[in-house]
Amino acid sequence: MCELLGMSANVPTDICFSFTGFLHRGGGTGPHRDGWGIAFYEEGGYRDFRDPHPSVHSPIARLICDYPIKSKIVISHIRQANVGQVRLANTHPFVREMWGRPWCYAHNGQLTDWQSLPHSFYRPVGTTDSEHAFCWLLGELRGAFPEPPDDDDQHHALWRILHGLCERLRGLGVFNLLLADGEYLYTFCSTKLAHITRRAPFGRASLSDAELAVNFAEHTTPDDVVSVIATEPLTDNESWVRMVPGELLVWQGGVIQARFKT
């Protein structure tokens, strides 16, 4: 299956350390050789990079490691193809516009009977179950909220609907999700997702998949809060928290704002 990597932070932060370990799983320490992608929400904008080749050998992936793009929300994905050919159109993350915002999505898992999910507003470009499910999910959200929520009650109503939609997709198979709109990062666990929040006092971390360690105290301020979410823990000297199946977490500024469980 594929693997996911996400980040939520309260200040623009680069993800170079975590991404370095993650990309080694794309054909190096892991079998995920069928493409990779990463998306950044930056102040006033969004950009992504996708490549249908293994990340461990990708010049574009090396560029990301050498060019520390600072962002508050990041979504990344390395692919082990199950449904759909290995090509750019089938490479995560996928993006669509809703309410004037780019919504970014990446999925880990495999679904059955996914062709039965009806599309309303959005259509897939590629041929994966993942993108088909994304178009259905976002269309359902848009149908329930033609305009963006404008208060806390509406936000919580939206999040409850999102949790229900994720649960329906989990009923079709394995559905681990990263989803973002530039304001919030959503993580849904079907089988595997783990997270860690780093804040002062910062310490040293070492990667599991590469010979690299960093002392975060040298690169942060006492007010920084940075949370990283991954399919499997990326470091071997820190305590990661594993999400439970059916759990949806809503992140903003590196902090969990809401939690929904089955």
Coordinates of C-alpha atoms in Angstrom, one line a residue:
M1 CA 0.0 0.0 0.0
C2 CA 0.9 3.7 -0.2
E3 CA 2.2 5.8 2.6
L4 CA 1.2 9.2 3.8
L5 CA 3.0 12.2 5.4
G6 CA 1.4 15.3 6.7
M7 CA 2.4 18.4 8.8
S8 CA 0.5 21.1 10.7
A9 CA 2.4 23.9 12.3
N10 CA 1.7 27.3 13.9
V11 CA 4.5 29.0 12.0
P12 CA 5.8 28.5 8.5
T13 CA 8.1 25.5 8.8
D14 CA 10.0 23.3 6.4
I15 CA 9.5 19.5 6.3
C16 CA 12.9 18.6 5.0
F17 CA 13.9 16.4 7.9
S18 CA 10.7 14.3 7.9
F19 CA 10.6 14.2 4.1
T20 CA 14.1 13.0 3.8
G21 CA 13.2 9.8 5.7
F22 CA 9.9 9.5 4.0
L23 CA 11.3 9.6 0.4
H24 CA 13.7 6.7 1.2
R25 CA 10.6 4.5 1.6
G26 CA 9.7 5.3 -2.0
G27 CA 11.9 2.5 -3.6
G28 CA 14.7 2.5 -1.0
T29 CA 13.7 1.1 2.4
G30 CA 10.2 0.5 1.2
P31 CA 8.4 -0.9 -1.9
H32 CA 6.5 2.3 -2.9
R33 CA 8.1 2.8 -6.3
D34 CA 5.1 4.0 -8.3
G35 CA 5.3 7.8 -7.8
W36 CA 5.2 10.4 -5.2
G37 CA 3.9 13.9 -4.5
I38 CA 4.0 16.7 -2.0
A39 CA 1.8 19.8 -1.6
F40 CA 2.5 23.0 0.4
Y41 CA 0.1 25.7 1.6
E42 CA 2.0 28.9 1.8
E43 CA 0.9 32.4 2.7
G44 CA -1.6 33.3 0.1
G45 CA -1.0 30.3 -2.2
Y46 CA -0.6 26.6 -2.8
R47 CA 1.9 24.6 -4.8
D48 CA 2.6 21.0 -5.3
F49 CA 5.2 18.7 -7.0
R50 CA 4.3 15.3 -8.3
D51 CA 6.5 12.6 -10.1
P52 CA 5.4 9.2 -11.3
H53 CA 9.0 7.8 -10.6
P54 CA 10.4 6.5 -7.3
S55 CA 11.1 9.2 -4.8
V56 CA 14.4 7.8 -3.6
H57 CA 15.9 8.5 -7.1
S58 CA 13.9 11.6 -8.0
P59 CA 15.8 14.8 -8.8
I60 CA 12.6 16.7 -7.9
A61 CA 12.5 15.0 -4.4
R62 CA 16.2 16.0 -3.9
L63 CA 15.2 19.6 -4.9
I64 CA 12.5 19.6 -2.1
C65 CA 15.1 18.4 0.4
D66 CA 17.6 21.1 -0.7
Y67 CA 15.0 23.9 -1.0
P68 CA 13.3 24.3 2.4
I69 CA 9.8 25.5 1.5
K70 CA 8.2 26.8 4.6
S71 CA 4.5 26.1 5.1
K72 CA 2.0 25.6 7.9
I73 CA 0.3 22.6 6.2
V74 CA 1.9 19.9 4.1
I75 CA 0.6 16.8 2.5
S76 CA 2.8 14.1 0.9
H77 CA 2.3 10.7 -0.6
I78 CA 4.4 7.8 -1.9
R79 CA 2.5 5.3 -4.1
Q80 CA 2.5 1.6 -4.5
A81 CA 0.0 1.2 -7.3
N82 CA -3.0 -1.1 -6.9
V83 CA -5.7 0.6 -9.0
G84 CA -4.7 2.6 -12.1
Q85 CA -1.6 2.8 -14.2
V86 CA 1.7 4.4 -13.0
R87 CA 1.4 7.8 -14.6
L88 CA 1.2 11.4 -13.6
A89 CA -2.6 11.7 -13.6
N90 CA -2.8 8.9 -11.0
T91 CA -0.1 10.4 -8.7
H92 CA -1.2 11.9 -5.4
P93 CA -1.9 14.4 -3.9
F94 CA -5.0 15.5 -5.9
V95 CA -6.4 19.0 -5.7
R96 CA -9.8 20.6 -6.4
E97 CA -11.2 24.0 -5.8
M98 CA -14.1 24.6 -3.3
W99 CA -15.2 27.9 -1.9
G100 CA -12.3 29.6 -3.6
R101 CA -9.8 27.4 -1.8
P102 CA -7.6 24.6 -3.1
W103 CA -8.5 21.3 -1.3
C104 CA -5.7 18.8 -1.3
Y105 CA -6.2 15.1 -0.7
A106 CA -4.1 11.9 -0.4
H107 CA -5.3 8.4 0.3
N108 CA -3.7 5.2 1.5
G109 CA -5.5 2.0 1.0
Q110 CA -7.7 0.2 -1.5
L111 CA -11.5 0.4 -2.0
T112 CA -14.0 -2.1 -3.4
D113 CA -17.2 -1.1 -5.4
W114 CA -15.8 2.5 -5.6
Q115 CA -17.3 3.0 -9.1
S116 CA -20.7 3.0 -7.5
L117 CA -20.0 6.3 -5.7
P118 CA -21.9 9.0 -7.7
H119 CA -20.3 12.2 -8.8
S120 CA -22.1 15.5 -8.6
F121 CA -19.8 18.5 -9.2
Y122 CA -16.3 17.0 -9.5
R123 CA -14.8 14.4 -11.9
P124 CA -11.6 12.4 -11.8
V125 CA -8.8 13.0 -14.3
G126 CA -7.0 9.7 -13.7
T127 CA -8.3 6.2 -13.1
T128 CA -7.7 5.5 -9.4
D129 CA -10.2 4.5 -6.7
S130 CA -8.5 7.3 -4.6
E131 CA -9.3 10.2 -6.9
H132 CA -12.8 8.8 -7.6
A133 CA -13.5 8.8 -3.9
F134 CA -12.0 12.3 -3.5
C135 CA -14.4 13.7 -6.1
W136 CA -17.3 12.0 -4.5
L137 CA -16.3 13.2 -1.0
L138 CA -15.8 16.8 -2.0
G139 CA -19.0 16.8 -4.0
E140 CA -20.9 15.6 -0.9
L141 CA -19.3 18.3 1.2
R142 CA -20.1 21.0 -1.3
G143 CA -23.7 19.8 -1.5
A144 CA -24.1 20.0 2.2
F145 CA -22.3 23.4 2.4
P146 CA -22.7 25.4 -0.8
E147 CA -21.0 28.3 1.1
P148 CA -18.1 27.9 3.6
P149 CA -19.0 27.6 7.3
D150 CA -18.8 31.0 9.1
D151 CA -19.0 30.1 12.8
D152 CA -17.9 27.4 15.2
D153 CA -21.3 25.5 15.0
Q154 CA -21.1 25.3 11.2
H155 CA -17.5 24.2 11.3
H156 CA -18.3 21.4 13.7
A157 CA -21.3 20.4 11.6
L158 CA -19.0 20.2 8.6
W159 CA -16.5 18.1 10.5
R160 CA -19.2 15.7 11.6
I161 CA -20.3 15.2 8.0
L162 CA -16.8 14.7 6.9
H163 CA -16.3 12.0 9.5
G164 CA -19.5 10.3 8.3
L165 CA -18.3 10.3 4.7
C166 CA -14.9 8.9 5.7
E167 CA -16.7 6.2 7.7
R168 CA -18.7 5.3 4.6
L169 CA -15.5 5.0 2.5
R170 CA -13.9 2.9 5.3
G171 CA -16.8 0.5 4.8
L172 CA -15.6 0.0 1.2
G173 CA -12.1 -1.1 2.3
V174 CA -9.0 0.6 3.6
F175 CA -9.3 4.4 3.7
N176 CA -6.5 6.4 5.5
L177 CA -6.8 10.0 4.6
L178 CA -5.0 13.3 4.6
L179 CA -7.1 16.3 3.5
A180 CA -6.5 20.1 3.8
D181 CA -8.1 23.3 2.7
G182 CA -5.3 25.7 3.7
E183 CA -6.9 26.4 7.1
Y184 CA -7.3 23.0 8.6
L185 CA -5.6 19.6 8.1
Y186 CA -7.8 16.6 8.4
T187 CA -6.5 13.1 9.2
F188 CA -8.7 10.0 9.2
C189 CA -7.4 6.6 10.2
S190 CA -8.8 3.3 8.8
T191 CA -5.8 1.1 9.7
K192 CA -2.6 3.0 10.2
L193 CA -1.7 6.6 11.0
A194 CA 0.6 7.9 13.7
H195 CA 1.4 11.5 14.9
I196 CA 3.9 13.4 17.0
T197 CA 3.7 17.0 18.2
R198 CA 7.0 18.8 18.9
R199 CA 7.1 21.8 21.1
A200 CA 9.4 23.4 23.6
P201 CA 11.6 22.1 25.1
F202 CA 12.7 20.7 21.7
G203 CA 15.2 17.8 21.6
R204 CA 17.1 15.6 19.2
A205 CA 15.4 13.3 16.7
S206 CA 16.9 10.6 14.4
L207 CA 15.3 9.1 11.3
S208 CA 14.5 5.4 11.0
D209 CA 15.0 5.3 7.2
A210 CA 18.1 7.4 6.8
E211 CA 21.3 8.2 8.7
L212 CA 20.2 11.7 9.7
A213 CA 19.6 13.3 13.1
V214 CA 18.6 16.9 14.0
N215 CA 18.5 18.9 17.2
F216 CA 15.3 20.9 16.8
A217 CA 16.3 23.3 19.6
E218 CA 18.8 24.8 17.1
H219 CA 16.1 25.5 14.5
T220 CA 13.0 26.6 16.4
T221 CA 11.8 29.2 18.9
P222 CA 10.1 28.4 22.2
D223 CA 6.7 29.3 20.7
D224 CA 6.8 26.9 17.8
V225 CA 4.4 23.9 17.6
V226 CA 4.9 21.4 14.8
S227 CA 2.9 18.2 14.4
V228 CA 3.9 15.4 11.9
I229 CA 1.5 12.7 10.8
A230 CA 2.7 9.5 9.0
T231 CA 1.6 6.0 8.1
E232 CA 4.4 4.7 10.2
P233 CA 6.6 6.6 12.7
L234 CA 9.6 8.3 10.9
T235 CA 12.0 8.5 13.9
D236 CA 13.3 5.8 16.2
N237 CA 13.9 7.8 19.4
E238 CA 10.6 9.5 19.9
S239 CA 7.2 8.5 21.1
W240 CA 4.5 8.6 18.4
V241 CA 0.8 8.3 19.0
R242 CA -1.1 5.9 16.9
M243 CA -4.6 6.9 15.8
V244 CA -7.4 4.3 16.2
P245 CA -9.6 3.0 13.3
G246 CA -12.5 5.3 12.7
E247 CA -10.9 8.4 14.2
L248 CA -10.9 11.8 12.5
L249 CA -8.6 14.5 13.8
V250 CA -8.9 18.2 12.8
W251 CA -5.5 20.1 13.0
Q252 CA -4.8 23.8 13.0
G253 CA -1.5 25.4 14.0
G254 CA 0.0 22.1 15.0
V255 CA -2.8 21.4 17.6
I256 CA -5.8 19.1 17.5
Q257 CA -8.9 21.2 17.3
A258 CA -11.5 18.4 17.2
R259 CA -11.6 14.7 17.4
F260 CA -14.3 12.4 16.1
K261 CA -14.5 8.6 16.8
T262 CA -16.8 5.8 15.6

